[in-house]
mmCIF file of C-alpha atoms in Angstrom:
data_model
loop_
_atom_site.group_PDB
_atom_site.id
_atom_site.type_symbol
_atom_site.label_atom_id
_atom_site.label_comp_id
_atom_site.label_asym_id
_atom_site.label_seq_id
_atom_site.Cartn_x
_atom_site.Cartn_y
_atom_site.Cartn_z
ATOM 1 C CA UNK R 293 0.000 0.000 0.000
ATOM 2 C CA UNK R 294 1.113 3.537 -0.752
ATOM 3 C CA UNK R 295 0.257 6.023 1.971
ATOM 4 C CA UNK R 296 0.032 9.769 1.466
ATOM 5 C CA UNK R 297 -1.111 12.383 3.972
ATOM 6 C CA UNK R 298 -2.511 15.791 3.036
ATOM 7 C CA UNK R 299 -1.932 18.378 5.755
ATOM 8 C CA UNK R 300 -1.400 22.039 6.560
ATOM 9 C CA UNK R 301 -1.647 23.964 9.821
ATOM 10 C CA UNK R 302 -4.070 26.397 8.214
ATOM 11 C CA UNK R 303 -7.656 25.711 7.258
ATOM 12 C CA UNK R 304 -9.291 26.561 3.956
ATOM 13 C CA UNK R 305 -6.294 25.804 1.754
ATOM 14 C CA UNK R 306 -7.802 22.885 -0.180
ATOM 15 C CA UNK R 307 -6.757 19.854 1.867
ATOM 16 C CA UNK R 308 -9.993 17.907 1.479
ATOM 17 C CA UNK R 309 -10.363 18.829 -2.197
ATOM 18 C CA UNK R 310 -6.783 17.723 -2.839
ATOM 19 C CA UNK R 311 -7.335 14.438 -0.997
ATOM 20 C CA UNK R 312 -10.527 13.677 -2.906
ATOM 21 C CA UNK R 313 -9.160 14.730 -6.286
ATOM 22 C CA UNK R 314 -6.074 12.518 -5.948
ATOM 23 C CA UNK R 315 -8.116 9.616 -4.564
ATOM 24 C CA UNK R 316 -10.596 9.843 -7.428
ATOM 25 C CA UNK R 317 -7.942 9.940 -10.126
ATOM 26 C CA UNK R 318 -6.187 6.922 -8.636
ATOM 27 C CA UNK R 319 -9.468 5.030 -8.226
ATOM 28 C CA UNK R 320 -10.401 5.787 -11.847
ATOM 29 C CA UNK R 321 -7.508 3.489 -12.812
ATOM 30 C CA UNK R 322 -9.222 0.690 -10.839
ATOM 31 C CA UNK R 323 -6.746 0.890 -7.955
ATOM 32 C CA UNK R 324 -8.295 0.271 -4.545
ATOM 33 C CA UNK R 325 -8.166 3.480 -2.530
ATOM 34 C CA UNK R 326 -8.733 4.070 1.177
ATOM 35 C CA UNK R 327 -9.431 7.619 2.299
ATOM 36 C CA UNK R 328 -9.119 8.519 5.973
ATOM 37 C CA UNK R 329 -10.964 11.535 7.362
ATOM 38 C CA UNK R 330 -8.967 12.588 10.425
ATOM 39 C CA UNK R 331 -10.558 16.034 10.663
ATOM 40 C CA UNK R 332 -13.206 16.214 13.428
ATOM 41 C CA UNK R 333 -15.176 18.613 11.211
ATOM 42 C CA UNK R 334 -15.815 15.630 8.935
ATOM 43 C CA UNK R 335 -15.863 17.493 5.616
ATOM 44 C CA UNK R 336 -14.759 14.441 3.658
ATOM 45 C CA UNK R 337 -17.239 12.237 5.501
ATOM 46 C CA UNK R 338 -20.065 14.662 4.718
ATOM 47 C CA UNK R 339 -18.879 14.863 1.104
ATOM 48 C CA UNK R 340 -19.982 11.265 0.597
ATOM 49 C CA UNK R 341 -23.364 11.779 2.232
ATOM 50 C CA UNK R 342 -22.651 10.577 5.765
ATOM 51 C CA UNK R 343 -23.565 12.541 8.863
ATOM 52 C CA UNK R 344 -20.507 12.503 11.169
ATOM 53 C CA UNK R 345 -22.736 13.221 14.170
ATOM 54 C CA UNK R 346 -24.819 10.074 13.698
ATOM 55 C CA UNK R 347 -22.452 7.365 12.452
ATOM 56 C CA UNK R 348 -22.536 4.149 14.436
ATOM 57 C CA UNK R 349 -18.852 3.458 13.681
ATOM 58 C CA UNK R 350 -16.066 5.927 12.936
ATOM 59 C CA UNK R 351 -12.352 6.491 13.436
ATOM 60 C CA UNK R 352 -13.128 7.349 17.038
ATOM 61 C CA UNK R 353 -13.651 3.613 17.616
ATOM 62 C CA UNK R 354 -9.975 3.020 16.824
ATOM 63 C CA UNK R 355 -8.691 5.558 19.355
ATOM 64 C CA UNK R 356 -10.566 4.273 22.412
ATOM 65 C CA UNK R 357 -9.030 0.803 22.561
ATOM 66 C CA UNK R 358 -6.497 1.535 25.326
ATOM 67 C CA UNK R 359 -3.640 1.191 22.881
ATOM 68 C CA UNK R 360 -4.924 -2.091 21.454
ATOM 69 C CA UNK R 361 -6.129 -2.796 17.911
ATOM 70 C CA UNK R 362 -8.331 -5.917 17.936
ATOM 71 C CA UNK R 363 -8.222 -7.974 14.747
ATOM 72 C CA UNK R 364 -10.789 -6.808 12.229
ATOM 73 C CA UNK R 365 -11.534 -3.533 14.005
ATOM 74 C CA UNK R 366 -10.285 -1.289 11.184
ATOM 75 C CA UNK R 367 -12.302 -3.218 8.588
ATOM 76 C CA UNK R 368 -15.450 -2.856 10.700
ATOM 77 C CA UNK R 369 -15.225 0.932 10.388
ATOM 78 C CA UNK R 370 -14.972 1.000 6.564
ATOM 79 C CA UNK R 371 -17.784 2.723 4.667
ATOM 80 C CA UNK R 372 -18.516 2.616 0.912
ATOM 81 C CA UNK R 373 -18.533 5.802 -1.177
ATOM 82 C CA UNK R 374 -19.996 6.965 -4.468
ATOM 83 C CA UNK R 375 -16.885 5.579 -6.208
ATOM 84 C CA UNK R 376 -16.808 1.792 -6.338
ATOM 85 C CA UNK R 377 -13.021 1.696 -5.863
ATOM 86 C CA UNK R 378 -12.895 4.052 -2.853
ATOM 87 C CA UNK R 379 -13.714 3.210 0.750
ATOM 88 C CA UNK R 380 -13.800 5.620 3.661
ATOM 89 C CA UNK R 381 -12.704 5.561 7.291
ATOM 90 C CA UNK R 382 -15.071 8.315 8.443
ATOM 91 C CA UNK R 383 -14.623 11.073 10.971
ATOM 92 C CA UNK R 384 -16.609 11.923 14.082
ATOM 93 C CA UNK R 385 -16.817 15.151 16.115
ATOM 94 C CA UNK R 386 -15.745 13.002 19.074
ATOM 95 C CA UNK R 387 -12.226 12.989 17.616
ATOM 96 C CA UNK R 388 -11.904 16.563 18.870
ATOM 97 C CA UNK R 389 -12.099 15.289 22.457
ATOM 98 C CA UNK R 390 -9.180 12.876 22.160
ATOM 99 C CA UNK R 391 -6.499 15.314 23.277
ATOM 100 C CA UNK R 392 -7.928 15.644 26.773
ATOM 101 C CA UNK R 393 -9.283 12.086 26.975
ATOM 102 C CA UNK R 394 -6.434 9.804 26.016
ATOM 103 C CA UNK R 395 -3.441 11.769 24.747
ATOM 104 C CA UNK R 396 -1.441 10.652 27.787
ATOM 105 C CA UNK R 397 -1.875 6.962 26.940
ATOM 106 C CA UNK R 398 1.123 5.328 25.297
ATOM 107 C CA UNK R 399 1.053 4.464 21.625
ATOM 108 C CA UNK R 400 -1.732 6.866 20.655
ATOM 109 C CA UNK R 401 0.425 8.417 17.947
ATOM 110 C CA UNK R 402 0.449 5.122 16.030
ATOM 111 C CA UNK R 403 -3.283 4.297 15.936
ATOM 112 C CA UNK R 404 -3.653 5.052 12.223
ATOM 113 C CA UNK R 405 -0.468 3.161 11.453
ATOM 114 C CA UNK R 406 -1.825 0.075 13.232
ATOM 115 C CA UNK R 407 -5.154 0.399 11.417
ATOM 116 C CA UNK R 408 -3.371 0.576 8.069
ATOM 117 C CA UNK R 409 -1.411 -2.540 8.968
ATOM 118 C CA UNK R 410 -4.720 -4.414 9.311
ATOM 119 C CA UNK R 411 -5.903 -3.147 5.920
ATOM 120 C CA UNK R 412 -2.585 -3.344 4.090
ATOM 121 C CA UNK R 413 -3.532 -6.045 1.590
ATOM 122 C CA UNK R 414 -7.014 -4.659 0.896
ATOM 123 C CA UNK R 415 -5.915 -1.389 -0.694
ATOM 124 C CA UNK R 416 -3.347 -0.092 -3.151
ATOM 125 C CA UNK R 417 -3.354 3.482 -1.823
ATOM 126 C CA UNK R 418 -4.363 5.274 1.351
ATOM 127 C CA UNK R 419 -4.842 9.039 1.497
ATOM 128 C CA UNK R 420 -5.166 10.724 4.892
ATOM 129 C CA UNK R 421 -7.006 14.051 5.183
ATOM 130 C CA UNK R 422 -5.595 15.749 8.292
ATOM 131 C CA UNK R 423 -7.030 18.447 10.579
ATOM 132 C CA UNK R 424 -5.454 21.930 10.438
ATOM 133 C CA UNK R 425 -4.114 21.730 13.993
ATOM 134 C CA UNK R 426 -0.938 20.183 15.317
ATOM 135 C CA UNK R 427 -1.988 17.542 17.816
ATOM 136 C CA UNK R 428 -2.639 13.846 18.240
ATOM 137 C CA UNK R 429 -4.544 13.464 14.963
ATOM 138 C CA UNK R 430 -1.970 15.211 12.777
ATOM 139 C CA UNK R 431 0.835 13.317 14.528
ATOM 140 C CA UNK R 432 -0.950 10.086 13.576
ATOM 141 C CA UNK R 433 -1.146 11.182 9.947
ATOM 142 C CA UNK R 434 2.523 12.174 9.773
ATOM 143 C CA UNK R 435 3.655 8.990 11.543
ATOM 144 C CA UNK R 436 1.660 6.731 9.227
ATOM 145 C CA UNK R 437 2.399 8.300 5.845
ATOM 146 C CA UNK R 438 5.244 7.778 3.423
ATOM 147 C CA UNK R 439 4.841 11.089 1.606
ATOM 148 C CA UNK R 440 3.246 14.357 2.690
ATOM 149 C CA UNK R 441 1.321 16.709 0.409
ATOM 150 C CA UNK R 442 0.996 20.281 1.724
ATOM 151 C CA UNK R 443 -1.606 22.369 -0.117
ATOM 152 C CA UNK R 444 -1.104 26.108 0.326
ATOM 153 C CA UNK R 445 -3.514 28.764 -0.887
ATOM 154 C CA UNK R 446 -1.774 31.355 -3.048
ATOM 155 C CA UNK R 447 -2.421 34.307 -0.760
ATOM 156 C CA UNK R 448 -0.121 35.959 1.771
ATOM 157 C CA UNK R 449 -1.842 34.820 4.968
ATOM 158 C CA UNK R 450 -1.350 31.193 3.942
ATOM 159 C CA UNK R 451 2.435 31.552 3.919
ATOM 160 C CA UNK R 452 2.624 31.669 7.719
ATOM 161 C CA UNK R 453 0.645 28.440 7.992
ATOM 162 C CA UNK R 454 2.996 26.823 5.524
ATOM 163 C CA UNK R 455 5.993 27.996 7.524
ATOM 164 C CA UNK R 456 4.544 26.380 10.651
ATOM 165 C CA UNK R 457 3.792 23.170 8.771
ATOM 166 C CA UNK R 458 7.330 22.897 7.417
ATOM 167 C CA UNK R 459 8.628 23.514 10.939
ATOM 168 C CA UNK R 460 6.434 20.678 12.199
ATOM 169 C CA UNK R 461 7.816 18.330 9.541
ATOM 170 C CA UNK R 462 11.358 19.256 10.571
ATOM 171 C CA UNK R 463 10.452 18.486 14.190
ATOM 172 C CA UNK R 464 8.871 15.140 13.245
ATOM 173 C CA UNK R 465 11.887 14.216 11.147
ATOM 174 C CA UNK R 466 14.152 14.467 14.173
ATOM 175 C CA UNK R 467 12.344 11.457 15.638
ATOM 176 C CA UNK R 468 12.017 9.434 12.415
ATOM 177 C CA UNK R 469 14.580 6.990 11.141
ATOM 178 C CA UNK R 470 14.037 8.319 7.629
ATOM 179 C CA UNK R 471 13.044 11.896 6.811
ATOM 180 C CA UNK R 472 9.467 12.383 5.656
ATOM 181 C CA UNK R 473 9.529 13.783 2.105
ATOM 182 C CA UNK R 474 6.921 16.385 1.233
ATOM 183 C CA UNK R 475 5.529 18.282 -1.740
ATOM 184 C CA UNK R 476 4.090 21.798 -1.482
ATOM 185 C CA UNK R 477 1.106 22.326 -3.781
ATOM 186 C CA UNK R 478 -0.059 25.877 -4.614
ATOM 187 C CA UNK R 479 -3.879 25.953 -4.684
ATOM 188 C CA UNK R 480 -6.705 28.384 -5.526
ATOM 189 C CA UNK R 481 -4.409 30.246 -7.902
ATOM 190 C CA UNK R 482 -5.961 33.227 -9.685
ATOM 191 C CA UNK R 483 -3.649 34.731 -12.281
ATOM 192 C CA UNK R 484 -5.798 37.869 -12.390
ATOM 193 C CA UNK R 485 -4.696 38.921 -8.891
ATOM 194 C CA UNK R 486 -1.362 40.281 -7.773
ATOM 195 C CA UNK R 487 -1.708 38.398 -4.486
ATOM 196 C CA UNK R 488 -1.696 35.025 -6.255
ATOM 197 C CA UNK R 489 1.138 35.980 -8.582
ATOM 198 C CA UNK R 490 3.330 37.369 -5.807
ATOM 199 C CA UNK R 491 2.611 34.480 -3.437
ATOM 200 C CA UNK R 492 3.537 31.953 -6.117
ATOM 201 C CA UNK R 493 6.767 33.860 -6.724
ATOM 202 C CA UNK R 494 7.599 33.778 -2.995
ATOM 203 C CA UNK R 495 6.877 30.046 -2.835
ATOM 204 C CA UNK R 496 9.172 29.358 -5.780
ATOM 205 C CA UNK R 497 11.977 31.403 -4.239
ATOM 206 C CA UNK R 498 11.587 30.021 -0.706
ATOM 207 C CA UNK R 499 10.901 26.339 -1.381
ATOM 208 C CA UNK R 500 12.524 25.592 -4.756
ATOM 209 C CA UNK R 501 13.176 21.914 -4.023
ATOM 210 C CA UNK R 502 9.884 20.959 -2.363
ATOM 211 C CA UNK R 503 7.439 23.015 -4.450
ATOM 212 C CA UNK R 504 5.431 21.421 -7.255
ATOM 213 C CA UNK R 505 6.277 23.454 -10.351
ATOM 214 C CA UNK R 506 2.626 24.085 -11.324
ATOM 215 C CA UNK R 507 -0.517 25.043 -9.388
ATOM 216 C CA UNK R 508 -4.199 24.240 -8.930
ATOM 217 C CA UNK R 509 -6.315 27.105 -10.306
ATOM 218 C CA UNK R 510 -9.556 28.392 -8.848
ATOM 219 C CA UNK R 511 -12.285 26.206 -10.322
ATOM 220 C CA UNK R 512 -15.874 26.414 -9.103
ATOM 221 C CA UNK R 513 -16.492 22.967 -10.576
ATOM 222 C CA UNK R 514 -14.480 21.494 -7.715
ATOM 223 C CA UNK R 515 -16.981 23.008 -5.302
ATOM 224 C CA UNK R 516 -19.862 21.759 -7.439
ATOM 225 C CA UNK R 517 -18.456 18.226 -7.233
ATOM 226 C CA UNK R 518 -18.746 18.355 -3.449
ATOM 227 C CA UNK R 519 -22.428 19.259 -3.708
ATOM 228 C CA UNK R 520 -22.965 16.222 -5.938
ATOM 229 C CA UNK R 521 -20.969 13.892 -3.674
ATOM 230 C CA UNK R 522 -18.820 12.765 -6.607
ATOM 231 C CA UNK R 523 -15.041 12.805 -6.850
ATOM 232 C CA UNK R 524 -13.989 15.693 -9.132
ATOM 233 C CA UNK R 525 -12.665 13.443 -11.895
ATOM 234 C CA UNK R 526 -16.082 11.805 -12.258
ATOM 235 C CA UNK R 527 -18.048 15.032 -11.944
ATOM 236 C CA UNK R 528 -16.033 17.062 -14.458
ATOM 237 C CA UNK R 529 -13.306 14.953 -16.099
ATOM 238 C CA UNK R 530 -12.157 17.760 -18.400
ATOM 239 C CA UNK R 531 -12.248 20.582 -15.860
ATOM 240 C CA UNK R 532 -9.291 22.871 -15.188
ATOM 241 C CA UNK R 533 -8.991 21.742 -11.591
ATOM 242 C CA UNK R 534 -9.053 18.065 -12.484
ATOM 243 C CA UNK R 535 -6.431 18.639 -15.191
ATOM 244 C CA UNK R 536 -4.178 20.269 -12.596
ATOM 245 C CA UNK R 537 -4.627 17.436 -10.117
ATOM 246 C CA UNK R 538 -3.963 14.912 -12.874
ATOM 247 C CA UNK R 539 -0.629 16.654 -13.497
ATOM 248 C CA UNK R 540 0.081 16.690 -9.765
ATOM 249 C CA UNK R 541 -0.595 12.960 -9.492
ATOM 250 C CA UNK R 542 1.760 12.294 -12.387
ATOM 251 C CA UNK R 543 4.399 14.367 -10.593
ATOM 252 C CA UNK R 544 3.943 12.538 -7.288
ATOM 253 C CA UNK R 545 4.182 9.139 -8.953
ATOM 254 C CA UNK R 546 7.352 10.204 -10.762
ATOM 255 C CA UNK R 547 9.278 11.281 -7.680
ATOM 256 C CA UNK R 548 12.573 9.527 -6.899
ATOM 257 C CA UNK R 549 12.266 6.171 -5.181
ATOM 258 C CA UNK R 550 13.199 7.502 -1.735
ATOM 259 C CA UNK R 551 10.349 10.008 -1.975
ATOM 260 C CA UNK R 552 7.773 7.586 -3.321
ATOM 261 C CA UNK R 553 5.408 5.489 -1.329
ATOM 262 C CA UNK R 554 6.667 1.932 -1.071
#
């Protein structure tokens, strides 16, 4: 299984859209894709028509096992989606309570990693949609993934969030045996505005090695896809946003071996 996480310590930068767009494009090639909604807001879970407040089983079930992971537990939380090759580990608002409930228990930073181990042979890819806050949930995502995708909106306020996220990766890498490679993805780019143009220029100057050379443009069809509950590549296969994510996927799959998922 190849495991990617999508994360940034700022909200509204396109994390969930990026996760869903990449998952859909991979699933369109008949690969089996697992998407993991680690954000207590449950945007990805809602995207596929589930109500995070009323799910009988969710990711919360995995975090309340006192550090254990009973056989078959991860599979029992899987939910189908509108794409026949994508399954979902859904979110719950209860995830937001984990920090004060169980963060002191040992091994809580590896819950998602243990869940993936149970599902390893059932999927070809796993994509983790992370919350915009550094804490137990994001630590789980960073510990479990093999490559990190960092979407960053092309506007000045987003640069500070990116700076914090890169600092977090540097901190995490000090405790990893192998550094976590990451790709910065400019999103919501509008070539008509100076803010987008200048932000993209700053990104290219500041992060020349980690930055994807292109960008995801503003595309209202991506928002329309969420209303329909369809992955973007099924909703609008020829759209500008989907074309950009298709190029991004090609880039991620072409990275050197040490930066690729295994």
